[in-house]
Amino acid sequence: MAAVKVLGQFYFSRLLGNPVYDATGAKVGRIKDMAMRWEGGHPQITGIKYKSKVHNLIPLEQVASCDEQAVRLTGDFSAAQTRPLRTDDIYVSKWLLDKQIIDLQGSKIVRVNDITLSWIEPEEVPGVRHMMLMAVDIGVRGLFRRLGVEFMVRRVKENLLGWQYFSPLESWNSSLQIVRDRQQLKDLHPADIADMVEEMGYKYRAEFMSNLEAQQAVDALAEMDLETQVDIIEQMDKDRASDLLEEMPADEAADILGELSVDKSEELLELMEEEDAEDVRELMRYEEGTAGALMTTEYIGLPSSLTVEQTIVRLRELAPAAETIYYLYVVDDAERLLGVLSLRELIIAAPDKPLGELMHTKVASVRDDDDYETLAEVVNKYGLLAVPVVDADNVMRGIVTVDDVLDQMLPERSEMMNINYWSVKRPGRGRVQ
């Protein structure tokens, strides 16, 4: 590595606001911000913004000295020697300070509270100077330093993260990405991703979700509250948003689209696969507060003529797309509900036994226009994990799972119970029959 002479090391927060003097001692302005260019490795300062409403920069080559008291230029100042902000320049204070960083090791969001800089001169090229961003301060000391009260936390250890761990920004409003953490992202539980996204500023959520693999994004979205889901879908590219909505359970997609404007909702539905969009539209027609509005169309409906052995083979194909596979519903050609049996009953039955002989014909169900109270009474009375929803002709329309009932009737209790359906639910596409 080439030898360099270190001319100074600074915290960016202690440079902001310092005066700028030319060689005659005349005050030119103050450090309002610094522009930097990041093309890989450590970003380099390219110029100083010296007035609030002036976007021309004093090039770094004109700086003779810099410390935490002032910046002094090599000659007399002339506005003609300044240069405009280039398209690949980024203001450090405006676009990097307070930037959010995803810390996957701790499954949390941290912020850029301050930045360290080094001013260096290569020994083999005297006179050519570089000011480089070396690390970001994500700790409490950086925050207190910016407030001018670092003395209050002087015993707290600094928490610095070197720029070598970051990948260059794709755009000025992108979130910082830690290179070493990219693989860890794939191993995170969707609930952990959801927690981090909910901590992010609204400007970064959609971008972060867009960079996840499709199924991981769907699983994480399912763990978020409705307000956050809507916020993300509204900001996301419409093609990506429609793809995610396709992969979500139809009832959850309907909840999200129901919160959007009519025009936005219809635009996304038009981009979805026709069958998926129709399932969602069907759910959106139900009035709020009814079983139909709460149900999902992703259930397993099977004909009564299937044998146990044939059903098990069929389940291997259908189970990944079903909301739950604990209950198997038996329906006729018109989709009328005939009976139900549990997965346990299926497994212990003789392989050649038809479902028509195994099913229970007295099925506890609710109408699609029943209210939540009726739904909760049926679930409670019969101890069901899911209840079938039928119309006036006993045609199967969907199912409502017990966790959805608890979310509506006892939201605080359901959170305390922390029913983890992520491991048994499988987001899928369309009705399974």
XYZ file of C-alpha atoms in Angstrom:
433
model
C 0.000 0.000 0.000
C 1.321 3.441 -0.932
C 2.418 5.629 1.990
C 0.283 8.651 2.759
C 0.613 11.689 4.963
C -2.404 12.278 7.183
C -3.200 15.994 7.207
C -6.182 15.718 9.500
C -8.940 13.503 10.840
C -12.357 14.942 11.589
C -15.915 14.274 12.572
C -18.191 15.694 9.914
C -20.509 17.236 12.513
C -17.604 19.352 13.848
C -16.867 20.773 10.395
C -20.403 21.871 9.605
C -20.905 25.589 10.154
C -17.203 26.408 10.335
C -16.083 29.549 8.443
C -14.297 29.462 5.099
C -11.541 32.102 4.515
C -9.557 32.859 1.393
C -5.783 33.536 1.364
C -6.311 37.201 2.257
C -8.309 36.294 5.368
C -11.602 37.441 3.853
C -14.564 35.331 4.928
C -16.118 33.547 1.964
C -18.910 31.756 3.794
C -19.455 28.745 6.026
C -19.450 24.986 5.488
C -23.105 24.332 4.760
C -22.436 20.873 3.366
C -19.851 18.861 1.457
C -20.285 17.027 -1.820
C -18.830 13.581 -2.259
C -18.448 11.047 -5.053
C -18.723 7.313 -4.401
C -17.459 4.995 -7.105
C -16.499 2.064 -4.917
C -14.178 1.910 -1.929
C -14.171 5.010 0.249
C -16.214 8.005 -0.927
C -14.187 11.158 -1.588
C -15.107 14.764 -0.878
C -15.175 16.776 -4.121
C -16.225 20.219 -2.954
C -17.617 22.487 -0.243
C -21.037 24.112 -0.298
C -20.319 27.514 1.230
C -23.686 29.311 1.062
C -27.226 28.110 1.752
C -28.785 29.132 -1.557
C -25.729 28.622 -3.764
C -25.168 25.161 -5.249
C -21.824 25.907 -6.820
C -18.997 24.272 -4.880
C -15.523 25.294 -3.842
C -13.388 22.445 -5.287
C -11.342 20.565 -2.710
C -8.177 21.368 -4.697
C -8.530 24.999 -3.589
C -8.396 24.082 0.126
C -5.016 24.870 1.734
C -5.885 23.796 5.283
C -8.812 22.387 7.189
C -9.392 21.864 10.888
C -12.264 22.023 13.352
C -12.011 25.844 13.508
C -11.974 26.886 9.854
C -11.182 26.124 6.221
C -8.604 28.284 4.428
C -8.217 28.490 0.669
C -5.024 28.546 -1.383
C -5.741 31.912 -3.034
C -8.156 34.790 -3.366
C -11.748 33.635 -3.663
C -13.574 34.077 -6.936
C -17.050 32.742 -7.739
C -15.740 31.994 -11.221
C -13.487 29.296 -9.739
C -16.406 27.399 -8.217
C -18.101 24.585 -10.059
C -21.709 23.304 -10.192
C -22.865 20.186 -8.376
C -22.455 17.245 -10.746
C -25.081 14.556 -11.286
C -22.883 11.928 -9.585
C -22.175 14.140 -6.536
C -24.056 13.540 -3.280
C -24.381 16.000 -0.415
C -23.058 14.367 2.746
C -25.265 16.159 5.269
C -28.413 16.173 3.179
C -28.341 12.601 1.918
C -26.108 10.581 4.279
C -26.612 11.904 7.800
C -29.589 10.152 9.423
C -29.570 7.564 6.661
C -30.980 4.246 7.856
C -28.824 1.136 7.895
C -30.136 -2.397 8.161
C -28.195 -4.217 10.880
C -29.037 -7.852 10.184
C -26.815 -9.165 12.948
C -29.063 -7.478 15.460
C -32.221 -7.579 13.312
C -32.720 -3.847 13.739
C -32.493 -0.482 12.036
C -29.702 1.937 12.980
C -28.941 5.454 11.737
C -25.930 7.383 10.544
C -25.431 9.795 13.436
C -22.046 11.141 12.298
C -19.261 10.464 9.808
C -15.482 10.354 10.202
C -13.213 11.856 7.513
C -9.492 11.687 6.804
C -7.576 14.313 4.843
C -4.543 12.692 3.263
C -1.705 13.399 0.838
C 0.075 10.545 -0.997
C 3.822 10.852 -0.357
C 4.678 10.007 -3.967
C 2.398 12.817 -5.248
C 2.909 15.778 -2.912
C 0.350 18.526 -3.259
C -2.423 16.181 -4.398
C -4.821 15.868 -1.491
C -7.861 13.727 -0.853
C -10.518 13.945 1.835
C -12.181 10.578 2.302
C -15.137 9.302 4.300
C -13.752 6.570 6.524
C -16.591 5.355 8.773
C -20.095 6.066 9.975
C -20.927 6.528 13.643
C -24.116 4.596 14.451
C -23.783 4.958 18.213
C -25.165 7.296 20.832
C -21.897 9.279 20.966
C -22.357 10.368 17.370
C -25.852 11.613 18.136
C -24.763 13.532 21.246
C -21.776 14.952 19.342
C -24.104 16.484 16.769
C -26.098 18.021 19.588
C -22.902 19.503 21.037
C -23.119 17.551 24.300
C -20.746 14.647 23.680
C -19.199 15.249 27.113
C -22.330 13.694 28.622
C -21.483 10.288 27.108
C -17.680 10.443 26.958
C -17.421 7.049 28.694
C -19.663 5.386 26.135
C -17.710 3.446 23.527
C -17.920 4.703 19.947
C -19.792 2.528 17.495
C -18.116 3.026 14.107
C -18.732 1.047 10.932
C -16.155 1.347 8.131
C -17.194 2.371 4.619
C -15.553 -0.763 3.242
C -18.611 -2.670 4.468
C -21.038 -0.658 2.342
C -22.017 -0.922 -1.297
C -22.335 2.365 -3.238
C -25.730 4.049 -3.283
C -27.791 3.299 -6.376
C -29.508 6.671 -5.977
C -29.346 9.625 -3.604
C -32.444 8.471 -1.685
C -31.442 4.801 -1.382
C -30.871 3.155 1.968
C -27.311 2.118 2.821
C -26.657 -1.576 2.293
C -24.065 -3.512 4.276
C -22.284 -5.902 1.931
C -21.431 -8.446 4.616
C -25.106 -8.739 5.623
C -26.631 -9.635 2.273
C -26.453 -13.389 2.831
C -27.845 -13.040 6.340
C -30.950 -11.399 4.925
C -31.984 -14.676 3.314
C -31.880 -16.428 6.678
C -34.043 -13.947 8.584
C -37.514 -14.941 9.777
C -40.277 -12.929 8.033
C -41.364 -11.511 11.413
C -37.865 -10.069 11.952
C -37.918 -8.502 8.489
C -41.366 -7.066 9.199
C -40.138 -5.519 12.453
C -37.227 -3.849 10.667
C -39.388 -2.545 7.826
C -41.861 -1.028 10.275
C -38.957 0.862 11.886
C -37.808 2.258 8.538
C -38.772 5.667 7.249
C -41.606 5.436 4.734
C -39.280 6.464 1.882
C -37.120 3.335 2.251
C -39.707 0.633 2.886
C -40.815 -0.024 -0.686
C -37.244 0.004 -1.996
C -36.121 -2.514 0.616
C -39.085 -4.817 -0.046
C -38.485 -4.607 -3.798
C -34.979 -6.002 -3.296
C -36.184 -9.114 -1.455
C -36.862 -12.385 -3.213
C -40.548 -12.679 -4.120
C -41.590 -15.311 -1.574
C -39.577 -13.697 1.203
C -41.258 -10.368 0.459
C -44.715 -11.992 0.555
C -43.998 -13.732 3.860
C -42.637 -10.529 5.411
C -45.554 -8.446 4.121
C -47.985 -10.888 5.720
C -46.390 -10.202 9.127
C -46.939 -6.424 8.953
C -49.905 -4.395 10.087
C -52.361 -3.264 7.411
C -51.248 0.371 7.501
C -47.647 -0.595 6.716
C -48.744 -3.013 3.992
C -50.778 -0.308 2.287
C -47.931 2.195 2.600
C -45.495 -0.208 0.894
C -47.830 -1.243 -1.926
C -48.672 2.406 -2.677
C -45.007 3.342 -3.104
C -43.848 0.217 -4.890
C -43.493 -0.155 -8.640
C -46.931 -1.253 -9.870
C -45.655 -4.418 -11.593
C -43.784 -5.548 -8.484
C -46.769 -4.642 -6.293
C -49.198 -6.653 -8.419
C -46.834 -9.645 -8.383
C -46.728 -9.608 -4.575
C -50.505 -9.250 -4.302
C -50.898 -12.263 -6.595
C -48.795 -14.383 -4.277
C -50.536 -13.247 -1.090
C -53.629 -15.000 0.301
C -56.623 -13.471 -1.450
C -58.169 -12.174 1.779
C -55.015 -10.260 2.720
C -54.676 -8.847 -0.792
C -58.323 -7.743 -0.618
C -57.708 -5.975 2.702
C -54.807 -4.014 1.206
C -56.574 -3.104 -2.027
C -59.644 -2.055 -0.068
C -57.576 0.696 1.572
C -56.286 2.098 -1.727
C -58.062 4.526 -3.998
C -60.482 2.948 -6.473
C -58.242 3.883 -9.417
C -55.065 2.497 -7.813
C -56.819 -0.684 -6.696
C -58.254 -1.320 -10.140
C -54.901 -0.636 -11.807
C -53.219 -3.311 -9.684
C -56.063 -5.795 -10.181
C -55.753 -5.383 -13.953
C -52.076 -6.351 -13.734
C -52.768 -9.502 -11.706
C -53.504 -12.915 -13.175
C -57.210 -13.090 -14.072
C -58.052 -15.928 -11.659
C -56.224 -14.300 -8.740
C -57.830 -10.930 -9.442
C -61.309 -12.469 -9.564
C -60.802 -14.141 -6.176
C -59.786 -10.804 -4.697
C -62.656 -8.930 -6.334
C -65.084 -11.491 -4.943
C -63.837 -10.863 -1.411
C -63.892 -7.090 -1.868
C -67.625 -7.232 -2.651
C -68.472 -8.305 0.908
C -69.399 -5.708 3.487
C -66.915 -4.973 6.263
C -67.736 -6.935 9.427
C -69.027 -10.050 7.656
C -67.549 -13.536 7.471
C -67.219 -13.134 3.712
C -64.972 -10.107 4.143
C -62.740 -12.027 6.568
C -62.514 -15.371 4.777
C -59.829 -16.697 2.464
C -60.644 -18.697 -0.658
C -57.552 -20.863 -0.228
C -58.961 -24.073 1.211
C -58.761 -27.707 0.142
C -62.002 -28.963 -1.400
C -62.145 -32.572 -2.608
C -64.748 -34.856 -4.208
C -66.295 -37.599 -2.055
C -65.251 -40.326 -4.522
C -61.518 -39.924 -3.836
C -59.898 -42.691 -1.789
C -57.551 -41.995 1.115
C -54.538 -42.992 -0.967
C -55.593 -40.755 -3.860
C -56.250 -37.893 -1.463
C -52.780 -38.097 0.067
C -51.244 -37.921 -3.407
C -53.480 -34.951 -4.210
C -52.525 -33.200 -0.987
C -48.858 -33.210 -1.932
C -49.835 -31.062 -4.923
C -52.376 -28.814 -3.216
C -51.019 -28.269 0.298
C -48.391 -25.586 -0.571
C -51.146 -23.274 -1.842
C -53.636 -23.784 1.011
C -54.208 -21.563 4.042
C -54.336 -24.615 6.317
C -54.467 -28.359 5.623
C -55.753 -29.529 9.009
C -59.322 -29.695 7.698
C -60.253 -31.264 4.356
C -63.618 -30.204 2.970
C -65.671 -32.517 0.760
C -67.702 -30.783 -1.973
C -69.835 -31.843 -4.923
C -69.512 -30.708 -8.537
C -71.401 -27.493 -7.746
C -69.023 -26.799 -4.823
C -71.730 -27.411 -2.237
C -70.326 -28.417 1.129
C -71.021 -32.097 1.857
C -68.726 -32.880 4.774
C -65.394 -32.449 6.499
C -62.622 -34.601 7.967
C -59.356 -33.868 9.697
C -55.897 -34.642 8.414
C -55.432 -37.042 11.341
C -58.553 -38.990 10.362
C -57.272 -39.244 6.808
C -53.831 -40.546 7.796
C -55.103 -43.342 10.064
C -57.819 -44.526 7.636
C -57.509 -47.486 5.260
C -55.907 -46.478 1.927
C -58.880 -47.673 -0.185
C -61.547 -45.945 1.916
C -63.439 -43.186 -0.015
C -63.805 -39.782 1.565
C -67.589 -40.087 1.366
C -67.437 -42.804 4.022
C -65.022 -40.951 6.287
C -66.417 -37.425 6.280
C -68.594 -35.882 8.961
C -71.804 -34.700 7.347
C -72.849 -32.434 10.204
C -70.515 -29.536 9.529
C -70.324 -26.431 11.700
C -70.286 -23.550 9.237
C -71.270 -19.889 8.900
C -72.976 -17.892 6.169
C -70.909 -15.433 4.176
C -73.141 -12.584 5.426
C -72.906 -13.561 9.119
C -71.263 -11.010 11.402
C -68.070 -11.467 13.418
C -69.954 -12.248 16.623
C -71.713 -15.210 15.009
C -68.417 -16.361 13.550
C -66.683 -16.161 16.934
C -69.522 -18.096 18.630
C -69.188 -20.995 16.170
C -65.398 -21.121 16.498
C -65.628 -21.054 20.288
C -68.518 -23.531 20.603
C -66.947 -26.216 18.423
C -63.271 -25.485 19.165
C -62.396 -25.057 15.501
C -59.087 -23.972 14.001
C -60.960 -22.927 10.865
C -64.633 -22.599 9.981
C -66.094 -23.040 6.477
C -68.053 -20.159 4.960
C -71.034 -20.965 2.688
C -73.663 -18.959 0.840
C -77.464 -19.333 0.978
C -77.254 -22.423 -1.293
C -74.598 -24.074 0.911
C -71.961 -23.449 -1.767
C -68.492 -23.321 -0.225
C -67.043 -19.795 -0.477
C -63.988 -19.994 1.745
C -62.770 -20.495 5.298
C -61.947 -18.242 8.243
C -59.059 -19.309 10.485
C -59.125 -18.857 14.252
C -56.210 -16.394 14.231
C -58.167 -14.056 11.951
C -61.154 -14.291 14.295
C -58.962 -13.423 17.277
C -57.398 -10.497 15.423
C -60.858 -9.024 14.861
C -62.546 -9.871 18.144
C -59.669 -9.848 20.632
C -56.725 -8.016 19.004
C -54.763 -7.469 22.227
C -55.283 -11.043 23.380
C -54.247 -12.471 20.012
C -50.992 -10.519 20.138
C -50.282 -11.788 23.655
C -50.933 -15.360 22.589
C -48.599 -14.809 19.630
C -50.134 -17.549 17.542
C -47.454 -18.356 15.001
C -49.294 -19.442 11.900
C -46.358 -18.634 9.636
C -45.038 -22.165 10.025
C -48.352 -23.804 9.083
C -49.846 -21.337 6.626
C -48.738 -21.421 3.043
C -49.477 -18.365 0.911
C -50.762 -19.509 -2.434
C -52.597 -18.495 -5.531
C -56.311 -18.902 -6.110
C -58.833 -21.424 -4.838
C -57.552 -24.935 -4.192
C -59.938 -27.700 -5.257
